[in-house]
Short mmCIF file of N, CA and C in Angstrom, two decimals:
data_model
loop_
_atom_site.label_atom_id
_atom_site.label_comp_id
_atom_site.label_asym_id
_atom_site.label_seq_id
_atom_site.Cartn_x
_atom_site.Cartn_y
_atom_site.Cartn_z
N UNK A 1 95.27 112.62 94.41
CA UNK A 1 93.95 112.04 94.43
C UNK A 1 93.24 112.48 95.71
N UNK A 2 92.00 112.83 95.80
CA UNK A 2 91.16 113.61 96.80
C UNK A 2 90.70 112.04 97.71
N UNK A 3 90.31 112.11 98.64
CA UNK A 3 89.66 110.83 99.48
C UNK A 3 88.42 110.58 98.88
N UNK A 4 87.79 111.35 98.28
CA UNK A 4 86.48 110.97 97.43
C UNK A 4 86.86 109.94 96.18
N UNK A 5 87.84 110.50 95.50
CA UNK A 5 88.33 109.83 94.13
C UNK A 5 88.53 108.46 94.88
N UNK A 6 89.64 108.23 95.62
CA UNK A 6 90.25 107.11 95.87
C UNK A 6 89.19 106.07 96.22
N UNK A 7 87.86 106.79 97.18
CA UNK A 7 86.71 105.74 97.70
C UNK A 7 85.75 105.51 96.49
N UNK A 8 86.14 106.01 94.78
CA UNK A 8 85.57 105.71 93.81
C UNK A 8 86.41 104.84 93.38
N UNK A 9 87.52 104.66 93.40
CA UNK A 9 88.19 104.25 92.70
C UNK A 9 89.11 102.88 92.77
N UNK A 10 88.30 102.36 94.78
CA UNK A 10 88.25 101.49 95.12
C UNK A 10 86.73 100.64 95.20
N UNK A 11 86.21 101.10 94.88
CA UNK A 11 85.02 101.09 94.76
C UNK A 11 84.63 100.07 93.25
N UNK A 12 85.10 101.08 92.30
CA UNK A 12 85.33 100.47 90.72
C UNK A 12 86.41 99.11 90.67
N UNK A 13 87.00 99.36 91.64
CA UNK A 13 88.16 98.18 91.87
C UNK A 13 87.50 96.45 92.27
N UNK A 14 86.81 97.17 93.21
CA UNK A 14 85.80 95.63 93.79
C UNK A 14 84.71 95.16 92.86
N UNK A 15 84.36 96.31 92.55
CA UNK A 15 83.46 96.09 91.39
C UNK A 15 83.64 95.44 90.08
N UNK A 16 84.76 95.06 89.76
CA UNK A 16 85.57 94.58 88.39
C UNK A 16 86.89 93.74 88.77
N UNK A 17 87.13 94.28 89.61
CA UNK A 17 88.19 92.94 90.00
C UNK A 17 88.07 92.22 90.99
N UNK A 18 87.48 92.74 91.84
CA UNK A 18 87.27 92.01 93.14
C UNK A 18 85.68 91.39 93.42
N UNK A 19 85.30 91.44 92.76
CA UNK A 19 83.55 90.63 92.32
C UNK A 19 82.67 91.14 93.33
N UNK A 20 83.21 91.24 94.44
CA UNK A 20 82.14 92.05 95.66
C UNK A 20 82.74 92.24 96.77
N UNK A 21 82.40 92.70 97.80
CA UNK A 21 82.82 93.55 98.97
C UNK A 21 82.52 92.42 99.70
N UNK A 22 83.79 92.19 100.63
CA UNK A 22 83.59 91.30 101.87
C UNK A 22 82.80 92.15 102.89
N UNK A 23 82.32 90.99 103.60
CA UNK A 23 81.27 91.74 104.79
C UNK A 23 81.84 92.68 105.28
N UNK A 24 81.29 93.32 106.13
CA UNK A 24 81.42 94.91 107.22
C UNK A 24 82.64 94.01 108.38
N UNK A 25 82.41 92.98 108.54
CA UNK A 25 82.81 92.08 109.80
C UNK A 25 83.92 91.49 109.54
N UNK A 26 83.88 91.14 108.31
CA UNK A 26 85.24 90.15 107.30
C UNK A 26 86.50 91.75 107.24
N UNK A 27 85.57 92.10 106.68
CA UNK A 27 87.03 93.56 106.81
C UNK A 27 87.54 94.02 108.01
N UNK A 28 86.57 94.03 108.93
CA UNK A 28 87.15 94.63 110.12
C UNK A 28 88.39 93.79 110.28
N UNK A 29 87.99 92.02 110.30
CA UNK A 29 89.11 91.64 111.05
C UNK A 29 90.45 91.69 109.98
N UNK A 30 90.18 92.04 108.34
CA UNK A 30 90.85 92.16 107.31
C UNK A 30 92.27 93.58 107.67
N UNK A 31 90.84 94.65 108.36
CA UNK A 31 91.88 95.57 108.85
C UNK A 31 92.50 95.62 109.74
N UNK A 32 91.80 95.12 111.03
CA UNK A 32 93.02 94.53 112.06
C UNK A 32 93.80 93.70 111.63
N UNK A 33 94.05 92.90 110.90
CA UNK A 33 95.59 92.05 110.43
C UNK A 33 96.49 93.30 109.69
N UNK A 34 95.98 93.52 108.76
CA UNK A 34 96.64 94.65 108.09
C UNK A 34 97.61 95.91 108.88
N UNK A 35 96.97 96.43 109.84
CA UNK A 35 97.39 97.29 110.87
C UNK A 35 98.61 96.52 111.66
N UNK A 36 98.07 94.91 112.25
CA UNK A 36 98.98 94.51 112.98
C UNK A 36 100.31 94.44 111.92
N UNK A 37 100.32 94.14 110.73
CA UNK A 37 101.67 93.86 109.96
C UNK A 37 102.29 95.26 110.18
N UNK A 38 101.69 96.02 110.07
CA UNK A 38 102.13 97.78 109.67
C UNK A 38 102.83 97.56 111.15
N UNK A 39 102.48 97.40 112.05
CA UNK A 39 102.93 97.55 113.66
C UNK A 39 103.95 97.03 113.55
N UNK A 40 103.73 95.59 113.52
CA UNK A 40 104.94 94.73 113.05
C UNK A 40 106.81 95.29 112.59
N UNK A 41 106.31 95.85 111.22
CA UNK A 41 107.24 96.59 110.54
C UNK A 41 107.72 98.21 110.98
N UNK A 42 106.72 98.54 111.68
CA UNK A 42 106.72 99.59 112.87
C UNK A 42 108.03 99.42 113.77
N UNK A 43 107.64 98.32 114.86
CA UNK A 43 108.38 97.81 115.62
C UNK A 43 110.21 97.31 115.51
N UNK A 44 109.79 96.75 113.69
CA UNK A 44 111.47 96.61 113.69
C UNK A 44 112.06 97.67 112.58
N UNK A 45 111.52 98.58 111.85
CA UNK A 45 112.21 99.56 111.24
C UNK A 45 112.58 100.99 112.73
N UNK A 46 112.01 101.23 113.62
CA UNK A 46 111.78 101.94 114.27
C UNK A 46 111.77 101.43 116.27
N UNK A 47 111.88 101.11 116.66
CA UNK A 47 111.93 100.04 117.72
C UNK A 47 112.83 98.94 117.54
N UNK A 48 112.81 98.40 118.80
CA UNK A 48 113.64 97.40 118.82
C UNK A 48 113.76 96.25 118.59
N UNK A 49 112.82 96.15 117.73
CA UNK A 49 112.52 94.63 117.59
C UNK A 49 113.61 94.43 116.23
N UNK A 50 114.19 93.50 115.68
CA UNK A 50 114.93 92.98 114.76
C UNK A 50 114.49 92.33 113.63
N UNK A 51 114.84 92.70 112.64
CA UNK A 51 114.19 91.98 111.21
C UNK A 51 115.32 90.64 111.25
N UNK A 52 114.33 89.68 110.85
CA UNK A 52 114.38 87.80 110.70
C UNK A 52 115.11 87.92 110.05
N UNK A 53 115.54 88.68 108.47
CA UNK A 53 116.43 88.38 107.38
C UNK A 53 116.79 89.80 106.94
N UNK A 54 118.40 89.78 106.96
CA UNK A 54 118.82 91.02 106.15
C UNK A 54 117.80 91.60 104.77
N UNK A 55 117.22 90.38 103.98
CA UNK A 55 116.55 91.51 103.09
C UNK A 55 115.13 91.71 103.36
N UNK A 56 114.68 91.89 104.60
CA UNK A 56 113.54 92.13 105.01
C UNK A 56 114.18 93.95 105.18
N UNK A 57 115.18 93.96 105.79
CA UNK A 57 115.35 95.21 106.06
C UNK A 57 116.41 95.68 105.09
N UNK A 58 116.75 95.31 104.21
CA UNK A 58 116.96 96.49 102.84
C UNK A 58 115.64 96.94 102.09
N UNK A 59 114.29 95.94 102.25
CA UNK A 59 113.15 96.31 102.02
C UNK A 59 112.32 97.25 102.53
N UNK A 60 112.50 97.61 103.74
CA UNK A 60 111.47 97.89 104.68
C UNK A 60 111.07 99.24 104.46
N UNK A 61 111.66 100.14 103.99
CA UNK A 61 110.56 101.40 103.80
C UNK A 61 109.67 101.37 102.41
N UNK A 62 110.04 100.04 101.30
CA UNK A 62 109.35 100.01 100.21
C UNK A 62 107.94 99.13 101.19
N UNK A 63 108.09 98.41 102.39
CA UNK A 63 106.81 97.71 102.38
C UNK A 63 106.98 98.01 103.87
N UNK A 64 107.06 99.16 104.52
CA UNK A 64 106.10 100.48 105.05
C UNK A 64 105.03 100.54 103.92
N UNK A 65 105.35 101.50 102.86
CA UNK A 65 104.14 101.85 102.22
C UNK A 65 103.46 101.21 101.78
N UNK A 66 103.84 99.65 101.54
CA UNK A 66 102.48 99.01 101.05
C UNK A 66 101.77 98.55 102.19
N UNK A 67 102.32 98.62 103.46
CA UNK A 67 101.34 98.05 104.57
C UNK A 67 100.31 99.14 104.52
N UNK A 68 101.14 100.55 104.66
CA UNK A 68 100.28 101.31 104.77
C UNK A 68 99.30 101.78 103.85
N UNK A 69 99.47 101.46 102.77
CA UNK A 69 98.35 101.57 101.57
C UNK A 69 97.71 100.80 101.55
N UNK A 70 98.13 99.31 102.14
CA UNK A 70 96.86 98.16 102.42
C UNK A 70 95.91 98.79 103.61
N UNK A 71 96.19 99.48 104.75
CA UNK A 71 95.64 99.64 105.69
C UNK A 71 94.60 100.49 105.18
N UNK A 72 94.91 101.53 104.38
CA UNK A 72 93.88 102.80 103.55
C UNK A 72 93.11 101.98 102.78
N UNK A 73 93.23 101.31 101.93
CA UNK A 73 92.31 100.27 101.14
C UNK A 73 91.47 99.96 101.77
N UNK A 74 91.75 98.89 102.87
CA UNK A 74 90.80 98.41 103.50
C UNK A 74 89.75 99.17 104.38
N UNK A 75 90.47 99.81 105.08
CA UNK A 75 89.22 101.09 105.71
C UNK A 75 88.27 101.78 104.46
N UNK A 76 89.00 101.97 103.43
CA UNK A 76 88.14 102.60 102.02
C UNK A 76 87.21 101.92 102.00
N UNK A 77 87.22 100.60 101.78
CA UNK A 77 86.33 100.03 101.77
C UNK A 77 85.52 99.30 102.59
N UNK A 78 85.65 99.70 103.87
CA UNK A 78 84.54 99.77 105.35
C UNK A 78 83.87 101.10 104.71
N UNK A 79 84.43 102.44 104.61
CA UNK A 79 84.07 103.58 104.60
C UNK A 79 82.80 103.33 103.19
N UNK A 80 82.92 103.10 102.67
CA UNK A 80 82.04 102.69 101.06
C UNK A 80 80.81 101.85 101.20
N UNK A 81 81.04 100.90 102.57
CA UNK A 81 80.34 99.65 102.54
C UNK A 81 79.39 100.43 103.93
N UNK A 82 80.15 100.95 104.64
CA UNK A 82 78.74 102.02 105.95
C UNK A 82 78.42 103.22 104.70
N UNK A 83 78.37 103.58 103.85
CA UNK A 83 78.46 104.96 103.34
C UNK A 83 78.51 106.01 104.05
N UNK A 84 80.12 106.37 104.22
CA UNK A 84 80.36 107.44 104.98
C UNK A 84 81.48 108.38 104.15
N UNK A 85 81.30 109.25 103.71
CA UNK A 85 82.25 110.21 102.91
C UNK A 85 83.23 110.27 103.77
N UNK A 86 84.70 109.71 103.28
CA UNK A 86 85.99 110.14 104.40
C UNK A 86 85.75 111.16 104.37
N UNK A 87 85.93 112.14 102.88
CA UNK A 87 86.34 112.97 103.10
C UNK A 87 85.89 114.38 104.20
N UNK A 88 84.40 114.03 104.06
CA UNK A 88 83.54 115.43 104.78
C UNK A 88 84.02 114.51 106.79
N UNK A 89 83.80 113.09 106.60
CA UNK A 89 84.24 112.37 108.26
C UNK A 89 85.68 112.80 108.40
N UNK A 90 86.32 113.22 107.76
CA UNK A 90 88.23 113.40 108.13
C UNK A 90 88.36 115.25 108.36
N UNK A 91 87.40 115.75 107.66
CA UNK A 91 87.49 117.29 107.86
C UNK A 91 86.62 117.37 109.35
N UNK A 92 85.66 116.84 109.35
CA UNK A 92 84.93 117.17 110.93
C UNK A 92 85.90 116.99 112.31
N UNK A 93 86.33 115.55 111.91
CA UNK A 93 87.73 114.92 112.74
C UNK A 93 88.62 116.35 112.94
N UNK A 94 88.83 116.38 111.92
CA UNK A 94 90.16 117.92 111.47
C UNK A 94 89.65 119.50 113.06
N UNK A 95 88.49 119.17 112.47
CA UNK A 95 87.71 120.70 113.03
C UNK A 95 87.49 119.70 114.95
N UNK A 96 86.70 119.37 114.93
CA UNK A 96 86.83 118.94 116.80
C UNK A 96 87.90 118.56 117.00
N UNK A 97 89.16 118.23 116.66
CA UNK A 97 90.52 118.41 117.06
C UNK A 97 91.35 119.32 117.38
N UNK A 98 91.12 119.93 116.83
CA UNK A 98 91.53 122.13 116.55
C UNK A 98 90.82 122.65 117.89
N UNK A 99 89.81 122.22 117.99
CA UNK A 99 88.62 123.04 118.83
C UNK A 99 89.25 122.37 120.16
N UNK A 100 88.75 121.09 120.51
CA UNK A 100 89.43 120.45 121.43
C UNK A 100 90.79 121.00 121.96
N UNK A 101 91.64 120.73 120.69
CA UNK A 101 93.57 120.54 121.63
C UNK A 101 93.58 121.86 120.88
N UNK A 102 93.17 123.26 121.01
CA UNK A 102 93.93 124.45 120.42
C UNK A 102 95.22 124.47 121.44
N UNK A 103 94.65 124.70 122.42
CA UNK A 103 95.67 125.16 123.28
C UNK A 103 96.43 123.78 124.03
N UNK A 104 95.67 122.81 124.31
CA UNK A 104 96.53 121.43 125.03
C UNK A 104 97.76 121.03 124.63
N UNK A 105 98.39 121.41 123.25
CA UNK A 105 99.30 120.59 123.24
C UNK A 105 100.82 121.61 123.65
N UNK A 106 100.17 122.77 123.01
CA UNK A 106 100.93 123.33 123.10
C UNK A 106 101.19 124.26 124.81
N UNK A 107 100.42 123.59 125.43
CA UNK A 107 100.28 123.55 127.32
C UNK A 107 101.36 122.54 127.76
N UNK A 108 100.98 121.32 126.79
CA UNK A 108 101.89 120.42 127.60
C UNK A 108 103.73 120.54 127.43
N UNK A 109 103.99 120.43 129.19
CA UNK A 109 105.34 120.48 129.35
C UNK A 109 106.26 119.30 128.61
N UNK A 110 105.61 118.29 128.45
CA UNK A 110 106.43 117.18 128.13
C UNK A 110 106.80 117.28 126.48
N UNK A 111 105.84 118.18 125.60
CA UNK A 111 106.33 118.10 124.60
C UNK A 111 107.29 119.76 123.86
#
């Protein structure tokens, strides 16, 4: 699925199942929770932090991806609600990154 499809196709989603788009402001803080869980599960699949219950962590790379597909959702639908095409905003990102770090990263000693 292209980032265009998906911001249609969340789009059609709110539109029929979800009755309407929470504010610009309601999502933000929708996506900061969302992110913090992803961190969360970050922290104890990967870091040191410890999962509460053994089947939190026979779970944990099935809900990695749903944190992280909640986190894409919700930005989809900031991105829909400013009308901003990810896709042409993620290729520009793509291109002043290239331009920027051509040579930086591969300068730096530490990596």
């Amino acid at each position: 699925m292209k980032i265009q499809e998906a911001q249609q196709t969340v789009d059609e989603w709110i539109k029929t199942v979800g009755v309407r788009y929470f504010n610009e402001l309601t999502n933000t803080a929708i996506l900061t929770e969302e992110v913090g869980e992803l961190a969360s599960l970050m922290a104890r699949i990967y870091g040191e932090q410890s999962f509460k219950r053994k089947s939190d962590e026979d779970t944990a790379m099935e809900s990695l991806e749903g944190e992280m597909a909640d986190v894409l959702f919700v930005l989809i639908c900031l991105a829909n609600q400013c009308g901003i095409d990810l896709e042409t905003a993620f290729r520009k990102s793509i291109e002043k990154k290239t331009k920027r770090d051509k040579d930086r990263h591969r300068n730096n000693e530490k990596l």
